[in-house]
CSV table of C-alpha atoms in Angstrom, one decimal:
chain,number,residue,atom,x,y,z
A,201,GLY,CA,152.3,130.5,104.3
A,202,ASP,CA,153.6,133.5,102.4
A,203,SER,CA,152.1,134.3,99.0
A,204,VAL,CA,152.4,137.0,96.3
A,205,THR,CA,149.6,137.8,93.8
A,206,GLN,CA,150.2,139.5,90.5
A,207,THR,CA,146.8,140.0,88.8
A,208,GLU,CA,147.9,140.8,85.3
A,209,GLY,CA,149.4,138.0,83.2
A,210,LEU,CA,150.1,140.3,80.2
A,211,VAL,CA,150.2,144.0,79.8
A,212,THR,CA,150.5,145.5,76.3
A,213,LEU,CA,151.3,149.2,75.9
A,214,THR,CA,152.4,151.7,73.4
A,215,LYS,CA,155.8,153.2,74.1
A,216,GLY,CA,155.7,156.5,76.0
A,217,LEU,CA,152.6,155.5,78.0
A,218,PRO,CA,152.7,155.0,81.8
A,219,VAL,CA,152.4,151.5,83.4
A,220,MET,CA,151.4,150.1,86.7
A,221,LEU,CA,151.9,146.4,87.5
A,222,ASN,CA,150.0,145.2,90.5
A,223,CYS,CA,151.5,143.2,93.4
A,224,THR,CA,149.9,142.2,96.7
A,225,TYR,CA,151.2,139.9,99.3
A,226,GLN,CA,150.3,137.9,102.4
A,227,THR,CA,152.7,137.2,105.2
A,228,THR,CA,152.6,137.1,109.0
A,229,TYR,CA,156.2,138.5,109.2
A,230,SER,CA,157.7,141.9,108.6
A,231,PRO,CA,158.1,141.8,104.8
A,232,PHE,CA,160.8,142.6,102.4
A,233,LEU,CA,159.4,143.2,98.9
A,234,PHE,CA,161.2,143.0,95.6
A,235,TRP,CA,160.7,143.4,91.9
A,236,TYR,CA,162.8,141.3,89.5
A,237,VAL,CA,162.9,141.7,85.8
A,238,GLN,CA,163.7,138.9,83.3
A,239,HIS,CA,164.4,139.7,79.7
A,240,LEU,CA,164.0,137.0,77.1
A,241,ASN,CA,166.7,134.3,77.6
A,242,GLU,CA,168.4,136.2,80.3
A,243,ALA,CA,168.8,135.8,84.0
A,244,PRO,CA,166.3,137.5,86.4
A,245,LYS,CA,167.7,140.7,87.8
A,246,LEU,CA,166.8,142.7,90.8
A,247,LEU,CA,165.0,145.9,89.9
A,248,LEU,CA,163.7,147.3,93.2
A,249,LYS,CA,163.5,146.4,96.8
A,250,SER,CA,161.9,147.8,99.9
A,251,SER,CA,161.1,147.0,103.5
A,252,THR,CA,160.1,150.5,104.6
A,253,ASP,CA,156.5,151.4,104.8
A,254,ASN,CA,155.2,154.3,102.7
A,255,LYS,CA,158.6,155.1,101.2
A,256,ARG,CA,159.0,155.3,97.4
A,257,THR,CA,162.0,153.4,96.0
A,258,GLU,CA,163.2,154.1,92.4
A,259,HIS,CA,165.6,152.5,89.9
A,260,GLN,CA,166.1,152.9,86.2
A,261,GLY,CA,162.9,155.0,85.9
A,262,PHE,CA,160.8,152.4,87.7
A,263,TYR,CA,159.4,153.1,91.1
A,264,ALA,CA,157.3,151.4,93.8
A,265,THR,CA,156.0,152.1,97.3
A,266,LEU,CA,155.5,149.5,99.9
A,267,HIS,CA,152.1,150.0,101.6
A,268,LYS,CA,151.8,147.6,104.6
A,269,SER,CA,148.2,148.8,105.3
A,270,SER,CA,147.1,147.4,101.9
A,271,SER,CA,149.8,144.7,101.6
A,272,SER,CA,150.8,146.2,98.2
A,273,PHE,CA,154.0,147.0,96.3
A,274,HIS,CA,152.9,148.0,92.8
A,275,LEU,CA,155.5,148.8,90.1
A,276,GLN,CA,155.2,151.9,88.1
A,277,LYS,CA,156.9,153.8,85.3
A,278,SER,CA,155.8,157.1,83.8
A,279,SER,CA,156.9,156.4,80.2
A,280,VAL,CA,157.7,152.8,79.0
A,281,GLN,CA,160.3,152.1,76.4
A,282,LEU,CA,160.6,149.2,73.9
A,283,SER,CA,163.5,147.9,76.0
A,284,ASP,CA,161.2,147.5,79.0
A,285,SER,CA,159.5,144.5,77.3
A,286,ALA,CA,160.2,141.7,79.7
A,287,LEU,CA,158.7,139.5,82.5
A,288,TYR,CA,158.3,141.3,85.8
A,289,PHE,CA,158.1,139.3,89.1
A,290,CYS,CA,157.1,140.6,92.4
A,291,ALA,CA,158.7,138.7,95.3
A,292,LEU,CA,158.6,138.5,99.1
A,293,SER,CA,161.1,137.5,101.7
A,294,GLU,CA,160.7,137.5,105.5
A,295,GLY,CA,164.4,137.6,106.5
A,296,SER,CA,168.0,136.9,106.1
A,297,PHE,CA,168.6,133.6,104.3
A,298,ASN,CA,165.0,132.7,103.7
A,299,LYS,CA,163.8,131.9,100.2
A,300,LEU,CA,162.1,134.4,98.0
A,301,THR,CA,158.4,133.7,97.3
A,302,PHE,CA,157.7,134.9,93.7
A,303,GLY,CA,154.4,136.0,92.1
A,304,ALA,CA,153.3,134.4,88.9
A,305,GLY,CA,154.8,137.2,86.9
A,306,THR,CA,153.5,139.8,84.5
A,307,ARG,CA,154.7,140.0,80.9
A,308,LEU,CA,155.0,143.6,79.7
A,309,ALA,CA,155.0,144.0,76.0
A,310,VAL,CA,155.8,147.5,74.7
A,311,CYS,CA,154.8,148.3,71.1
A,312,PRO,CA,156.2,151.0,68.8
B,209,ASN,CA,176.5,139.5,81.9
B,210,SER,CA,175.7,137.2,84.8
B,211,LYS,CA,178.5,136.4,87.2
B,212,VAL,CA,176.7,133.3,88.4
B,213,ILE,CA,177.8,130.6,86.0
B,214,GLN,CA,175.5,127.7,85.2
B,215,THR,CA,176.4,124.7,83.1
B,216,PRO,CA,175.2,123.2,80.9
B,217,ARG,CA,172.8,125.7,79.4
B,218,TYR,CA,170.7,122.9,77.8
B,219,LEU,CA,170.3,119.2,78.6
B,220,VAL,CA,168.0,116.6,77.2
B,221,LYS,CA,167.3,113.4,79.1
B,222,GLY,CA,165.1,110.4,78.7
B,223,GLN,CA,162.6,109.5,81.5
B,224,GLY,CA,164.4,107.7,84.3
B,225,GLN,CA,167.8,109.1,83.4
B,226,LYS,CA,170.0,111.2,85.7
B,227,ALA,CA,170.3,114.9,85.1
B,228,LYS,CA,173.0,117.0,86.7
B,229,MET,CA,173.4,120.7,86.6
B,230,ARG,CA,176.2,122.8,88.1
B,231,CYS,CA,176.5,126.3,89.4
B,232,ILE,CA,179.4,128.6,90.3
B,233,PRO,CA,178.1,131.3,92.6
B,234,GLU,CA,179.4,134.8,92.4
B,235,LYS,CA,182.7,135.2,94.2
B,236,GLY,CA,182.3,135.8,97.9
B,237,HIS,CA,178.6,134.8,98.1
B,238,PRO,CA,178.1,132.2,100.8
B,239,VAL,CA,174.4,131.7,100.1
B,240,VAL,CA,173.2,129.7,97.1
B,241,PHE,CA,169.6,129.0,96.0
B,242,TRP,CA,168.1,126.7,93.4
B,243,TYR,CA,164.8,127.5,91.8
B,244,GLN,CA,162.8,125.7,89.1
B,245,GLN,CA,161.0,127.9,86.6
B,246,ASN,CA,158.4,126.1,84.6
B,247,LYS,CA,157.0,126.7,81.1
B,248,ASN,CA,154.5,129.1,82.6
B,249,ASN,CA,157.4,131.1,84.1
B,250,GLU,CA,156.4,130.3,87.6
B,251,PHE,CA,159.2,130.0,90.2
B,252,LYS,CA,159.4,127.1,92.6
B,253,PHE,CA,162.0,127.2,95.4
B,254,LEU,CA,164.0,123.9,95.7
B,255,ILE,CA,166.8,124.3,98.2
B,256,ASN,CA,169.3,126.8,99.6
B,257,PHE,CA,172.7,126.6,101.2
B,258,GLN,CA,174.9,128.7,103.3
B,259,ASN,CA,178.4,127.6,102.5
B,260,GLN,CA,178.1,123.8,102.5
B,261,GLU,CA,175.1,123.6,104.8
B,262,VAL,CA,171.5,123.2,103.7
B,263,LEU,CA,169.3,125.9,105.1
B,264,GLN,CA,165.9,125.0,103.6
B,265,GLN,CA,164.6,122.5,101.1
B,266,ILE,CA,161.2,121.3,99.9
B,267,ASP,CA,159.9,117.7,99.9
B,268,MET,CA,160.6,117.2,96.2
B,269,THR,CA,164.2,118.0,96.8
B,270,GLU,CA,164.4,115.5,99.6
B,271,LYS,CA,163.3,112.6,97.4
B,272,ARG,CA,164.4,112.5,93.7
B,273,PHE,CA,166.5,115.6,93.8
B,274,SER,CA,169.9,115.9,95.5
B,275,ALA,CA,172.0,119.0,95.8
B,276,GLU,CA,175.3,120.0,97.3
B,277,CYS,CA,177.7,122.9,97.5
B,278,PRO,CA,181.1,121.5,98.4
B,279,SER,CA,183.9,123.8,99.3
B,280,ASN,CA,186.2,124.8,96.4
B,281,SER,CA,183.9,123.1,93.9
B,282,PRO,CA,180.8,124.1,91.9
B,283,CYS,CA,177.4,123.6,93.5
B,284,SER,CA,175.3,121.0,91.9
B,285,LEU,CA,171.7,119.9,91.5
B,286,GLU,CA,171.0,116.3,90.4
B,287,ILE,CA,167.7,114.6,89.5
B,288,GLN,CA,168.2,110.9,90.1
B,289,SER,CA,165.4,109.7,87.8
B,290,SER,CA,164.0,112.4,85.5
B,291,GLU,CA,160.3,112.6,84.8
B,292,ALA,CA,158.5,114.6,82.1
B,293,GLY,CA,157.3,117.0,84.7
B,294,ASP,CA,160.8,118.0,85.6
B,295,SER,CA,161.2,119.7,82.2
B,296,ALA,CA,161.9,123.3,83.2
B,297,LEU,CA,164.6,126.0,83.6
B,298,TYR,CA,166.7,125.4,86.7
B,299,LEU,CA,168.0,128.7,88.1
B,300,CYS,CA,170.8,129.0,90.5
B,301,ALA,CA,171.2,132.2,92.5
B,302,SER,CA,173.7,133.5,95.0
B,303,SER,CA,173.6,136.1,97.7
B,304,LEU,CA,175.9,137.8,100.2
B,305,GLY,CA,173.4,136.8,102.9
B,306,GLY,CA,172.7,138.8,106.1
B,307,ARG,CA,169.7,140.9,106.8
B,308,ALA,CA,170.9,143.9,104.8
B,309,ASN,CA,171.1,141.8,101.6
B,310,THR,CA,167.8,139.9,102.2
B,311,GLY,CA,166.3,138.9,98.9
B,312,GLN,CA,169.1,140.3,96.8
B,313,LEU,CA,169.7,137.3,94.6
B,314,TYR,CA,172.1,137.2,91.7
B,315,PHE,CA,170.8,134.7,89.2
B,316,GLY,CA,172.5,132.7,86.5
B,317,GLU,CA,171.0,132.2,83.1
B,318,GLY,CA,169.8,128.7,84.0
B,319,SER,CA,170.0,125.2,82.8
B,320,LYS,CA,167.1,124.2,80.6
B,321,LEU,CA,166.2,120.6,81.1
B,322,THR,CA,164.0,118.7,78.6
B,323,VAL,CA,162.8,115.3,79.6
B,324,LEU,CA,161.6,113.3,76.6
């Protein structure tokens, strides 16, 4: 079945530094990839999405590029802020009404 | 603020008791999902609906869990006989559906169940 792997459980950074959160996936279908962010005691929210190979997608300073050749969709930001501290989930869908398969999540902690 | 409304925010049940959670999806969204998020923050898909029809569900949902999305009423997820392992955050999400909106889920803040 479908699976999503996020290798980092916790990433701790000083504000202003760049970050990359890893995401790889496995599916036999043409994938739709997503990044969701969940701040403490809040609902998860969609941050980025892509189904187009090798095209960068950006939102709120974050960006990611879907690479089908390596089955990856890494999340990046050039300069993290304190408000970026949250849980980040990579997720995969194969089509219209199908469920999202989530990775285990990466907690990003940004320090002053 | 989330436009998917979940109630109650917190519920505490004893083992063997029923636990019921409700969800009002975002207006105009015909597709509703239920996920369980455990203490390690891992998501587990439970069931999804398009309007009142079940699209997919896992085995767990077929046994102790029941869910419905009646027309003109909130969707609900009920655990018939709660177990300690059911303690988790139950997240409801809604979507417009269709291929263009694939994976674009709008989540509620969840109902946190504690089973003593």
